[in-house]
Tab-separated table of C-alpha atoms and ligand atoms in Angstrom:
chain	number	residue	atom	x	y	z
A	107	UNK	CA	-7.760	-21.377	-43.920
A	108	UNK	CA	-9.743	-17.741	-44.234
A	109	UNK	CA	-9.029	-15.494	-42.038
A	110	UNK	CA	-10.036	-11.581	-41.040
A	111	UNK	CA	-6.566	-9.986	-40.852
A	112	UNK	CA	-3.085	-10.817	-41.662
A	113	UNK	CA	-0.483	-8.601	-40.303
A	114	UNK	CA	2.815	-8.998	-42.819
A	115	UNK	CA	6.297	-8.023	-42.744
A	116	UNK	CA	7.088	-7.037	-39.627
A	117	UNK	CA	10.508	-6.749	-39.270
A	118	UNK	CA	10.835	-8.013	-35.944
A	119	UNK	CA	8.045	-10.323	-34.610
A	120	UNK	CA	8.009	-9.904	-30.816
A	121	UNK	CA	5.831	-12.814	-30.042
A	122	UNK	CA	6.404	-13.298	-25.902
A	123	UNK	CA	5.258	-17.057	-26.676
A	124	UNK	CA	6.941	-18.423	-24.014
A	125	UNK	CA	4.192	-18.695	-20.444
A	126	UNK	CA	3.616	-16.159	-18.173
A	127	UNK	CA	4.515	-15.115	-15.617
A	128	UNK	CA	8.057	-14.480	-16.486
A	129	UNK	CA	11.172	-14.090	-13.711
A	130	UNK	CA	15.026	-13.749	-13.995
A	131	UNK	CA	16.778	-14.690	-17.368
A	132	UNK	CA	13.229	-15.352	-18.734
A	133	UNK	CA	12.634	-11.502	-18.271
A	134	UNK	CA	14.173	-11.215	-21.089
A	135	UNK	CA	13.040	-13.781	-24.069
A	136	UNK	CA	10.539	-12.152	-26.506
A	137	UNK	CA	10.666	-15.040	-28.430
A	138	UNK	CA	12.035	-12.641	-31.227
A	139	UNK	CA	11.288	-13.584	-35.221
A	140	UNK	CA	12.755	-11.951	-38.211
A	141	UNK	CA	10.274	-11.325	-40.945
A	142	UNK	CA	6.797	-12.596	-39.293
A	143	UNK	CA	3.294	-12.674	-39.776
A	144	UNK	CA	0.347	-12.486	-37.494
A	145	UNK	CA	-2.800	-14.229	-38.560
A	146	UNK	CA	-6.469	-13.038	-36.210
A	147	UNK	CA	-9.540	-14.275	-36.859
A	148	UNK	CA	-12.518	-12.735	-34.838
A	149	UNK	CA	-10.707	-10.596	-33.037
A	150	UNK	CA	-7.727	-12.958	-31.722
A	151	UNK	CA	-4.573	-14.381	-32.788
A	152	UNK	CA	-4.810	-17.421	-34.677
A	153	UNK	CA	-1.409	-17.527	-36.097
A	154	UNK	CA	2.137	-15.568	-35.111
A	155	UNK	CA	5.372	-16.569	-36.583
A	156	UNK	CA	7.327	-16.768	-39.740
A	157	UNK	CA	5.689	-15.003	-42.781
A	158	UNK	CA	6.129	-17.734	-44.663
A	159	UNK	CA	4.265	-20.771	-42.760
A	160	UNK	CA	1.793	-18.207	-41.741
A	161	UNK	CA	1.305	-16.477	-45.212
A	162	UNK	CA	0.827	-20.299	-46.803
A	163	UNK	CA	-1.707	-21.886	-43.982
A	164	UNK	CA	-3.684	-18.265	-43.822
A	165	UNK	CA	-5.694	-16.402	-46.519
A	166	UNK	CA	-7.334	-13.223	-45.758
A	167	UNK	CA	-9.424	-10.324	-47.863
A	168	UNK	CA	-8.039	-7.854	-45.321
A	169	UNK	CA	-3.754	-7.502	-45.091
A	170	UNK	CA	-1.728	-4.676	-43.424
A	171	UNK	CA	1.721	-4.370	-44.288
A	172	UNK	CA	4.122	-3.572	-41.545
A	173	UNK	CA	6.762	-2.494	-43.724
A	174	UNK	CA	9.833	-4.383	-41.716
A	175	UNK	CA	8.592	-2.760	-38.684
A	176	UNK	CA	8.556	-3.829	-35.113
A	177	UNK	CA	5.300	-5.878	-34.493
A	178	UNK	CA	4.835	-6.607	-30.868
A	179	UNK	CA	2.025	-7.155	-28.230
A	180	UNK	CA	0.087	-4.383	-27.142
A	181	UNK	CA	0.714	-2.825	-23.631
A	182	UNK	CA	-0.462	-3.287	-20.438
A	183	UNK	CA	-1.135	-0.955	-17.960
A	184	UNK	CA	-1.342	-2.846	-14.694
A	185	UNK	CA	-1.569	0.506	-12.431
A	186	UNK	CA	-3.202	3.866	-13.324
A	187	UNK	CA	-5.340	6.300	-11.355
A	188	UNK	CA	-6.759	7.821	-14.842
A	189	UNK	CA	-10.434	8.378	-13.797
A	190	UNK	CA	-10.836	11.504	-12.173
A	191	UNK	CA	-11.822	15.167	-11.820
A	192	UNK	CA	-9.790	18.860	-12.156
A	193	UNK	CA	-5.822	19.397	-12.851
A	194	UNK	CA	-3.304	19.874	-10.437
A	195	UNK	CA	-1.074	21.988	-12.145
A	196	UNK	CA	-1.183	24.497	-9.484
A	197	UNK	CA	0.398	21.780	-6.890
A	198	UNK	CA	2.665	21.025	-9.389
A	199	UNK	CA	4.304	24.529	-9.589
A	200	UNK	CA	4.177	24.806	-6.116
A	201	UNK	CA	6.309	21.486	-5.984
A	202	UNK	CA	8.844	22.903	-8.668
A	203	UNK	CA	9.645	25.433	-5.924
A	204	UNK	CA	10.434	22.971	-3.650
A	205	UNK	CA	7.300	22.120	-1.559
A	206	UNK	CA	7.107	18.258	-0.739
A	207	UNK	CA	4.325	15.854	-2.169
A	208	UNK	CA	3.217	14.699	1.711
A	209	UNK	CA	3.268	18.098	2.762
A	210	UNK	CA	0.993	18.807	0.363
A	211	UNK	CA	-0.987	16.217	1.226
A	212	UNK	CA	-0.806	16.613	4.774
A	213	UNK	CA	-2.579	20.860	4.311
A	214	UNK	CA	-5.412	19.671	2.510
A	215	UNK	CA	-4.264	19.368	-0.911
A	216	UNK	CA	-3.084	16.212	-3.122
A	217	UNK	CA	-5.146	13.550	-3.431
A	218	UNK	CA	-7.932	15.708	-1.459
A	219	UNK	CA	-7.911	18.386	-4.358
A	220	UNK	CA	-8.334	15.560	-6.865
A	221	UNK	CA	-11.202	13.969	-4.580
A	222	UNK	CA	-12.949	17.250	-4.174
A	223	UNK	CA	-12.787	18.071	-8.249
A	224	UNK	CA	-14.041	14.394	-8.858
A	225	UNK	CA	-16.847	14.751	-6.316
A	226	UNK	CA	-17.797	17.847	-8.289
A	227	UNK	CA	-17.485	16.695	-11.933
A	228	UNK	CA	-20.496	15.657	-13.864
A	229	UNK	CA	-20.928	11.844	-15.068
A	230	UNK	CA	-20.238	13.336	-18.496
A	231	UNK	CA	-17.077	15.110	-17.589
A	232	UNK	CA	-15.571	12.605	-15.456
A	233	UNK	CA	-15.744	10.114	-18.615
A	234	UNK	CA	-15.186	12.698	-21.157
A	235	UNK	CA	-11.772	14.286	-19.459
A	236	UNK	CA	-10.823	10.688	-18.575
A	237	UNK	CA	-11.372	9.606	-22.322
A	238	UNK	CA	-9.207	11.951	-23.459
A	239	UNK	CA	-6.123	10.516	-21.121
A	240	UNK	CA	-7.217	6.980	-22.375
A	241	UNK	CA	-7.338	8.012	-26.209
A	242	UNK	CA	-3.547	9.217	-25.679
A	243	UNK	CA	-2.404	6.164	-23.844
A	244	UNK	CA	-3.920	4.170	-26.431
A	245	UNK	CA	-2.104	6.334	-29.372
A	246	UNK	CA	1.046	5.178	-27.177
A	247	UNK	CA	0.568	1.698	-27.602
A	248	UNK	CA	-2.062	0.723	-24.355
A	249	UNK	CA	-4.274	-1.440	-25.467
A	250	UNK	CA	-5.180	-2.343	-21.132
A	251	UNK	CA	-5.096	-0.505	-18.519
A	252	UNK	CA	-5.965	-1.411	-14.706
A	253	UNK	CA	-8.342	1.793	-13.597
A	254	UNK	CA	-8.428	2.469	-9.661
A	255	UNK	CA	-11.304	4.435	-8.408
A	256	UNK	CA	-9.849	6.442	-4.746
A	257	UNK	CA	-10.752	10.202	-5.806
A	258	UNK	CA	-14.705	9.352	-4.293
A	259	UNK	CA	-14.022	8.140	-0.592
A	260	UNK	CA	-17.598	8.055	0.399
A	261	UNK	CA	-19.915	4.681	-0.854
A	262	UNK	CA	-21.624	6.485	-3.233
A	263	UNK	CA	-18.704	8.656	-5.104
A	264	UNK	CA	-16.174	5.591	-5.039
A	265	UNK	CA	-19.423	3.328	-6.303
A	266	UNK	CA	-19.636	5.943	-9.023
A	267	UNK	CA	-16.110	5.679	-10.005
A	268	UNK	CA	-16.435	1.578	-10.311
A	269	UNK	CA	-19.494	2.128	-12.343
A	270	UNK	CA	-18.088	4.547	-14.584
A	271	UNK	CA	-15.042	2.475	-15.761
A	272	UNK	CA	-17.108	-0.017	-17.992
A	273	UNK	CA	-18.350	2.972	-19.430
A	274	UNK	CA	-15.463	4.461	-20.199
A	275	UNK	CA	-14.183	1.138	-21.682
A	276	UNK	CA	-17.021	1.332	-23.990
A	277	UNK	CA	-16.373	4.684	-25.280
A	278	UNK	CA	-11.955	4.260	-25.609
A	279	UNK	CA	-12.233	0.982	-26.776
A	280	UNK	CA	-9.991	-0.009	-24.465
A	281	UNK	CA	-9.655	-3.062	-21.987
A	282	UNK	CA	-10.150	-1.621	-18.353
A	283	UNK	CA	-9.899	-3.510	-15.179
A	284	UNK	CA	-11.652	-2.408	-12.188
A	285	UNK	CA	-9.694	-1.586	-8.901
A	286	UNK	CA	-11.633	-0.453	-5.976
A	287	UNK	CA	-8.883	1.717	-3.682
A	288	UNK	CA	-11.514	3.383	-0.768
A	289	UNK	CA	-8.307	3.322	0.991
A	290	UNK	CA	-6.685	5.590	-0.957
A	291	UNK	CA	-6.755	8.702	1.933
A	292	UNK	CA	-8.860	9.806	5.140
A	293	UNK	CA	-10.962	11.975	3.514
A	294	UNK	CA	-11.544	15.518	4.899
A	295	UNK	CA	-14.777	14.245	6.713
A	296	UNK	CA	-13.173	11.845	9.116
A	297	UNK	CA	-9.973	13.673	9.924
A	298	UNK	CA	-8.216	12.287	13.140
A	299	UNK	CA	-11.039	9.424	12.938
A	300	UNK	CA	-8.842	7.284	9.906
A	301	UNK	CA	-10.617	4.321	11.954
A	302	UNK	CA	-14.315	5.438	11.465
A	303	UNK	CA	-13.496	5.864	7.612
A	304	UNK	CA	-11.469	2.568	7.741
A	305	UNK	CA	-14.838	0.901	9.533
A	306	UNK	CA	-17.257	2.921	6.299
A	307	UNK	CA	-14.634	1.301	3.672
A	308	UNK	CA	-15.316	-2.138	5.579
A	309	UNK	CA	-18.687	-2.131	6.567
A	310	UNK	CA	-20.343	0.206	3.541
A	311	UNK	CA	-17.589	0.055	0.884
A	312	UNK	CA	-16.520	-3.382	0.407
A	313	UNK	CA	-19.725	-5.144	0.475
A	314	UNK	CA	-20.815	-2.658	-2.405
A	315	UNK	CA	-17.926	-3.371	-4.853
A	316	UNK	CA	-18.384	-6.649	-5.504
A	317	UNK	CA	-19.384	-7.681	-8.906
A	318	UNK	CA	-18.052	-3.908	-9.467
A	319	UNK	CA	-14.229	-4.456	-8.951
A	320	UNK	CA	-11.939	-6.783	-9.654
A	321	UNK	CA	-9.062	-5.746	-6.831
A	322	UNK	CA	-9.017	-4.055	-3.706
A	323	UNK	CA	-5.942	-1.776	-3.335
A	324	UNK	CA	-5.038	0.205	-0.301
A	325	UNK	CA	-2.148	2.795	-0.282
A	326	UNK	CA	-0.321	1.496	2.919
A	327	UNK	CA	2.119	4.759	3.968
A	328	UNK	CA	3.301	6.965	5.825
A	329	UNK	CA	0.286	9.641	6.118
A	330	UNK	CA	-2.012	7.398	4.469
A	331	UNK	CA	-3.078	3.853	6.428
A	332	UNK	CA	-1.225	1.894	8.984
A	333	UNK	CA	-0.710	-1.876	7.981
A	334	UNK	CA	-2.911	-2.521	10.583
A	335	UNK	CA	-5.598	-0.788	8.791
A	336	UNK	CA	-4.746	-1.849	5.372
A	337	UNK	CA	-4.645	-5.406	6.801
A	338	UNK	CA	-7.949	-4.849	8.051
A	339	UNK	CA	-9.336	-3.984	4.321
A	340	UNK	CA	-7.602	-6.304	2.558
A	341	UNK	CA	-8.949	-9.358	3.917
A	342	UNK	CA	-12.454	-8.479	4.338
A	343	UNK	CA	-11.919	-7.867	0.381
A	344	UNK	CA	-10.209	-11.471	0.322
A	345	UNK	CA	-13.142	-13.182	2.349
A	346	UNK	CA	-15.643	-11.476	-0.342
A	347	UNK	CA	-13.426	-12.646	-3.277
A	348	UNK	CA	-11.854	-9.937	-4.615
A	349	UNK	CA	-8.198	-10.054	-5.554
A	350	UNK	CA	-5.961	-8.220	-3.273
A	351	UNK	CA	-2.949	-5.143	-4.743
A	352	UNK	CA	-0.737	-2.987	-2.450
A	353	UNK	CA	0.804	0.669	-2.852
A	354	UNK	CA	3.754	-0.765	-0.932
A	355	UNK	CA	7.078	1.076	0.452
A	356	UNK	CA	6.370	4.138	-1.630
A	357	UNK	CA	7.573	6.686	0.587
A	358	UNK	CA	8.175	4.370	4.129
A	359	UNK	CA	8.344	0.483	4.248
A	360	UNK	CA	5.919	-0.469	7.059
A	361	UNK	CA	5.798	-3.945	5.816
A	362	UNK	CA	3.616	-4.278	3.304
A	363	UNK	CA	5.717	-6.142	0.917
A	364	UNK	CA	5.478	-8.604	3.914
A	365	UNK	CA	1.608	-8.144	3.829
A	366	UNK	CA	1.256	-8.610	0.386
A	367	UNK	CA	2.954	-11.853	0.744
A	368	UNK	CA	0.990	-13.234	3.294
A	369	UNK	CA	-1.854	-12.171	1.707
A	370	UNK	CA	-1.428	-13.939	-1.425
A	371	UNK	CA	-1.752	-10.464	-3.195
A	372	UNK	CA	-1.728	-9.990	-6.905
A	373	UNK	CA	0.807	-7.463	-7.002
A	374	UNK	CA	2.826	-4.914	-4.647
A	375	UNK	CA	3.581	-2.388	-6.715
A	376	UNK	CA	5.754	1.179	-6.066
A	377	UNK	CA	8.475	-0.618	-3.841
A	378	UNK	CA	10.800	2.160	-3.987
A	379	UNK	CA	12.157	1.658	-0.568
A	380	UNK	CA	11.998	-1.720	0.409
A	381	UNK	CA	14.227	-3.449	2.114
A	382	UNK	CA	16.665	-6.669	1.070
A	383	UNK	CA	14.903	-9.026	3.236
A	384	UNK	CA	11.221	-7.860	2.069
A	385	UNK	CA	12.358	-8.154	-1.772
A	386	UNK	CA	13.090	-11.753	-1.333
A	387	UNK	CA	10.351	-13.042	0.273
A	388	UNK	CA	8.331	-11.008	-2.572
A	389	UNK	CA	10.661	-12.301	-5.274
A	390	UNK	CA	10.228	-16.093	-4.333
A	391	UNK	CA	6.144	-15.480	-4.003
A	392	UNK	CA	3.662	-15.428	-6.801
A	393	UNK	CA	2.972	-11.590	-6.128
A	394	UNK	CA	3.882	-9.598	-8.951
A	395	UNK	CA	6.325	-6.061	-8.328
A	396	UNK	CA	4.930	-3.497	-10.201
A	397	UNK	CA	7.362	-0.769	-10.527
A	398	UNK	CA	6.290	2.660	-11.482
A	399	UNK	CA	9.209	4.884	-12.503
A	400	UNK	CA	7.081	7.651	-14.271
A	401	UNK	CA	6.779	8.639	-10.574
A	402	UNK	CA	9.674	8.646	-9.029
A	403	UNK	CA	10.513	10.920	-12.145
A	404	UNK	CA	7.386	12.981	-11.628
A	405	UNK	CA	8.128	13.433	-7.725
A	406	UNK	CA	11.164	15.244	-9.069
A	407	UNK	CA	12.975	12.269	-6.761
A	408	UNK	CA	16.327	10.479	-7.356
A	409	UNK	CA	14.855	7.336	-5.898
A	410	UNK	CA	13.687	4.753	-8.188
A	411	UNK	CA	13.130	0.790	-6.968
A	412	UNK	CA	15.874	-0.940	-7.972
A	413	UNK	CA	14.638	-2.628	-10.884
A	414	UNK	CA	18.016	-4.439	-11.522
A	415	UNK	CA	17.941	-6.019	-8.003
A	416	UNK	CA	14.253	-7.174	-8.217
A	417	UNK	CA	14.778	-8.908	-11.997
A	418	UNK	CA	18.001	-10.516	-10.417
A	419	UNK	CA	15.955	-11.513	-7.183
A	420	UNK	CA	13.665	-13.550	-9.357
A	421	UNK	CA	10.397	-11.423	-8.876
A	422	UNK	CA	7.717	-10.974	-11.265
A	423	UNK	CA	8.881	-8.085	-12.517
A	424	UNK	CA	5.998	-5.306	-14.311
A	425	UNK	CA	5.831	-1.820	-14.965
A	426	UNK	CA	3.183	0.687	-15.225
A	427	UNK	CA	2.816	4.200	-15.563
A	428	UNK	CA	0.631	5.401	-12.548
A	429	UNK	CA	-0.931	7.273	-14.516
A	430	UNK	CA	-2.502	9.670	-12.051
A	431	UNK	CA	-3.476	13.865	-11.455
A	432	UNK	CA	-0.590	14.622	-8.477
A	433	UNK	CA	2.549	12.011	-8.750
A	434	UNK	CA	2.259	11.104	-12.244
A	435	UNK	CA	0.737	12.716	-14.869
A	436	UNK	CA	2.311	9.644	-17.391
A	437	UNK	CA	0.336	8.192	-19.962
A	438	UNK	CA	3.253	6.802	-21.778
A	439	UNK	CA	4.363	3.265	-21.234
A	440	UNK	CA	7.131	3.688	-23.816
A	441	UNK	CA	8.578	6.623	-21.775
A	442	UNK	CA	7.623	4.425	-18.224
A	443	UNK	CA	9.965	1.585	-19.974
A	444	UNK	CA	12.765	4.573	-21.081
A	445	UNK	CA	13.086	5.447	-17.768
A	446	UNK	CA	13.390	2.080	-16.244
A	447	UNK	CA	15.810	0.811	-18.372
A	448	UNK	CA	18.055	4.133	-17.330
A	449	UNK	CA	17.150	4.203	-14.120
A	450	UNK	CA	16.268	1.038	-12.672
A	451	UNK	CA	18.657	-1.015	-14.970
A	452	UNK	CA	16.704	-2.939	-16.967
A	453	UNK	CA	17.257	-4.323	-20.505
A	454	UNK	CA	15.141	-3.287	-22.996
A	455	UNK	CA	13.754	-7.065	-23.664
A	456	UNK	CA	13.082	-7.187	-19.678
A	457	UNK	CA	11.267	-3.973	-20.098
A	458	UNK	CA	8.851	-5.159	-22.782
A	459	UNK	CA	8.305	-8.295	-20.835
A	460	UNK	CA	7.300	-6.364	-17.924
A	461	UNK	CA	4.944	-4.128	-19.492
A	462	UNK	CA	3.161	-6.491	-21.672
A	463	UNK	CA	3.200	-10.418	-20.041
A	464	UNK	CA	3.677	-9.635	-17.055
A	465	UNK	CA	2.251	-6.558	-16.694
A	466	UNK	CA	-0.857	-8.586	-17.776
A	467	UNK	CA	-0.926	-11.547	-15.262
A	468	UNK	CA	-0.319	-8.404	-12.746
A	469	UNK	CA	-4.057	-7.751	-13.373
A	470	UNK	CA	-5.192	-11.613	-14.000
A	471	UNK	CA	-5.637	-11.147	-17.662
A	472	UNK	CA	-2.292	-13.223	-18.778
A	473	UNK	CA	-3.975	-15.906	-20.557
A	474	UNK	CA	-5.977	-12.922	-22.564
A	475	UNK	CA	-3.386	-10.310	-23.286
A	476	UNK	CA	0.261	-9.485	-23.427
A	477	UNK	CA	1.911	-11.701	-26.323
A	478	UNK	CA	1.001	-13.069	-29.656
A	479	UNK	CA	-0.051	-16.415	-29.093
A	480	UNK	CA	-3.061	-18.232	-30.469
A	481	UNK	CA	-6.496	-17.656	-28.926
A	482	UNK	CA	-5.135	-14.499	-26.818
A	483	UNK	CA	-7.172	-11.143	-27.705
A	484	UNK	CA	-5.771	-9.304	-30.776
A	485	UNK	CA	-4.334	-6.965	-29.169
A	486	UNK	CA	-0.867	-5.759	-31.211
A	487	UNK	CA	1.169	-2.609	-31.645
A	488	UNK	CA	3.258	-1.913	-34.405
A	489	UNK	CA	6.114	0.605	-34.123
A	490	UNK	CA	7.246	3.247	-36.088
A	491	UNK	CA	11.344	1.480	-35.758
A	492	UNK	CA	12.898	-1.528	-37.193
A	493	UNK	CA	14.421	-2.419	-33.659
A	494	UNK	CA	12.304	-2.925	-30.981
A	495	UNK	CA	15.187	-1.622	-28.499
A	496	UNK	CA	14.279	1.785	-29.949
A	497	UNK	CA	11.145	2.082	-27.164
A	498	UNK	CA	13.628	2.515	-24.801
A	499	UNK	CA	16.936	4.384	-26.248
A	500	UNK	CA	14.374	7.078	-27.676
A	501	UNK	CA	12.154	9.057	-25.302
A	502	UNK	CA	9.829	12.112	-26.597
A	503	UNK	CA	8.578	11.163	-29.547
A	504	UNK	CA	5.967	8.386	-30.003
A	505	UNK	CA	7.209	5.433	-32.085
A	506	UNK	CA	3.713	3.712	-31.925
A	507	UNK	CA	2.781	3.640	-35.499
A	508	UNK	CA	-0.481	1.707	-35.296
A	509	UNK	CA	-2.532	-0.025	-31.792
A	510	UNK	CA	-4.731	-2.640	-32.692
A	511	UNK	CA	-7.271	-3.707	-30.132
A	512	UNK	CA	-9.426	-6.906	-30.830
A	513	UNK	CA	-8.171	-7.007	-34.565
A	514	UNK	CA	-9.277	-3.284	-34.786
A	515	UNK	CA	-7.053	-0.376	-35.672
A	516	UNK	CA	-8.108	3.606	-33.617
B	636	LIG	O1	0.275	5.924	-6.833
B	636	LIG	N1	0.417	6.818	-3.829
B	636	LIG	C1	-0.781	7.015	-3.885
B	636	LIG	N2	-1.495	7.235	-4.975
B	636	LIG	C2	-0.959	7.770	-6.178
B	636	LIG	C3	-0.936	9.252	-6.168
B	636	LIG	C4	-2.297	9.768	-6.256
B	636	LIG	C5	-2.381	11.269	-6.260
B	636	LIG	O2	-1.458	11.992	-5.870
B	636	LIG	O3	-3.466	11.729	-6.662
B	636	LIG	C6	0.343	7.108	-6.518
B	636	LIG	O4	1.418	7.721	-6.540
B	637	LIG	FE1	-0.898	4.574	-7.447
């Protein structure tokens, strides 16, 4: 049969083949070939397996040669606040010298100082600046990425944000998946009234987003909304069909690992404090824990979720950069999966796992992206090592020779 592409000698052939989502000892099965071929036709895997069957059922005009190098899916970023406004480089410094994040946060700075600059920015340099991030976590092997908005906080700034992500899928190339997170702080405007703004996000927000977003998030925390509130949020957002996410037990565990349970939630994701009891009734759910150790790292803290203890729990294990202006300026999933392997204790293959498949049925898009098996997108990277366990012993440079998205090279 003719086909548009055939990918040849790689080296190692991480295929994932085996369904989604993935818990436990099947964390760690990337269905792992030794000189394979990928065939895609139209954009999406046909083919993925051993060079030889694939080289003599596929022809194609176009071939890339890996060169015995690692071809694997493409990542997936199931949690990034990438879409926004200004620097906070200042806050940063300030932090270096020892001030705390929800101090910051608590004067008027942090995620305000990010809402403010987005507020202020242009249409233009919202999606150019915001590009730019995308273009590098692309280079680094992101070939999806989940997009919250959160940096508007009235209707019309967060309804900007939602209707700027297509458009900034359109010019990166990239597959971006809507989050709506109007619950992301009390904005300025309704200090000491958190339930007035919670009532707007309700009443003004929610009805808005639909057919705009895909989830609803809420950051549930200390100094951001009570689980009451976030309650409150999420199942309006249920009742109107969105899918539900949590930023759970980042800094206090006020029981929304519990909520997100109940709730049926796509993910909870941060879960660097949560407690025993909480992680099993996630682990035995269908809820995925998205762990985000670029920002533990970037809060310059030595607490990181226990990775470890929620792969050995059974849980749905993902990981995702958080890519965002104050916490986590991280648009590297390889360096996201270096870290978690050192300091959450995960294997290398569990890694992968959880920042391709299952960082992809995180966001609902398993049965499109995150492994090489027929009729999925194209969606491939192809690194610059012969072992795919490089991504995570190596950390500063960027081993991602080549991301293909849809059958097309950047
Ligand atoms: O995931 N925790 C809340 N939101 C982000 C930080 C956003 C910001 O500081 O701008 C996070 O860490
Ligand atoms: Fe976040």
């Amino acid at each position: 049969m003719k086909v548009d592409l055939l990918v040849v000698n790689a080296g190692q052939l991480l295929t994932l083949a085996a369904p989604a989502p993935r818990r436990g000892a099947d964390m760690a099965d990337l269905g792992l070939l030794r000189g394979g071929a990928v065939a895609v036709h139209e954009g999406r895997i046909v083919a993925a397996g051993l060079q030889d069957e694939v080289r003599s059922r596929y022809e194609a005009e176009r071939q890339f040669d890996a060169g015995g190098r690692v071809v694997m899916p493409a990542f997936v970023d199931p949690h990034t606040h990438v879409l926004y406004g200004g620097g906070r480089i200042a806050e940063f410094e300030l932090r270096l010298k020892g001030a705390g994040y929800q101090e910051i946060m608590a004067s008027g700075g942090g995620i305000m100082s990010t809402v403010r600059a987005t507020r202020a920015a242009s249409d233009e340099a919202l999606l150019g600046e915001s590009a730019r991030r995308l273009a590098r976590m692309r280079a680094q092997g992101t070939a999806t990425a989940e997009v919250k908005s959160g940096y508007g906080l009235s209707v019309e700034a967060e309804l900007r944000m939602l209707r700027l992500t297509p458009a900034l899928a359109e010019r990166t190339g990239m597959r971006l998946v809507p989050t709506f997170l109007g619950a992301h702080a009390v904005p300025a405007e309704y200090a000491g009234r958190a339930e007035a703004y919670v009532d707007l996000v309700v009443e003004e927000m929610l009805p808005h987003v639909v057919g705009l977003a895909e989830y609803c998030d809420v950051f549930c925390d200390e100094g951001a909304f009570t689980l009451e509130e976030t309650a409150r949020v999420l199942r309006r957002a249920k009742e109107l069909g969105l899918g539900v996410k949590l930023h759970a037990d980042e800094f206090a565990a006020l029981g929304a690992t519990e909520l997100a349970v109940e709730l049926g939630a796509a993910s909870a994701d941060h879960l660097m404090v949560t407690p025993d009891a909480a992680r099993a009734r996630l682990a035995q759910s269908s809820t995925a824990a998205v762990l985000l150790p670029g920002t533990s790292f970037g809060l310059k803290s030595g607490r990181y979720a226990d990775g470890r203890a929620w792969v050995d729990a059974g849980a749905i294990v993902a990981l995702a950069s958080d890519c965002n202006p104050g916490t986590a300026p991280n648009e590297s999933l390889p360096f996201t999966i270096a870290l978690a392997c050192r300091m959450m204790g995960l294997t290398p293959a569990e890694a992968v796992v959880a920042a391709t498949l299952n960082a992809a049925y995180a966001i609902g898009r398993a049965g499109e992206v995150g492994s090489l098996a027929p009729g999925k997108a194209a969606d491939l990277v192809i690194l610059d090592a012969e072992d795919y366990r490089e991504l995570a012993y190596r950390f500063g440079s960027n081993l991602v020779w080549q991301t293909v998205v849809g059958g097309n090279a950047a």
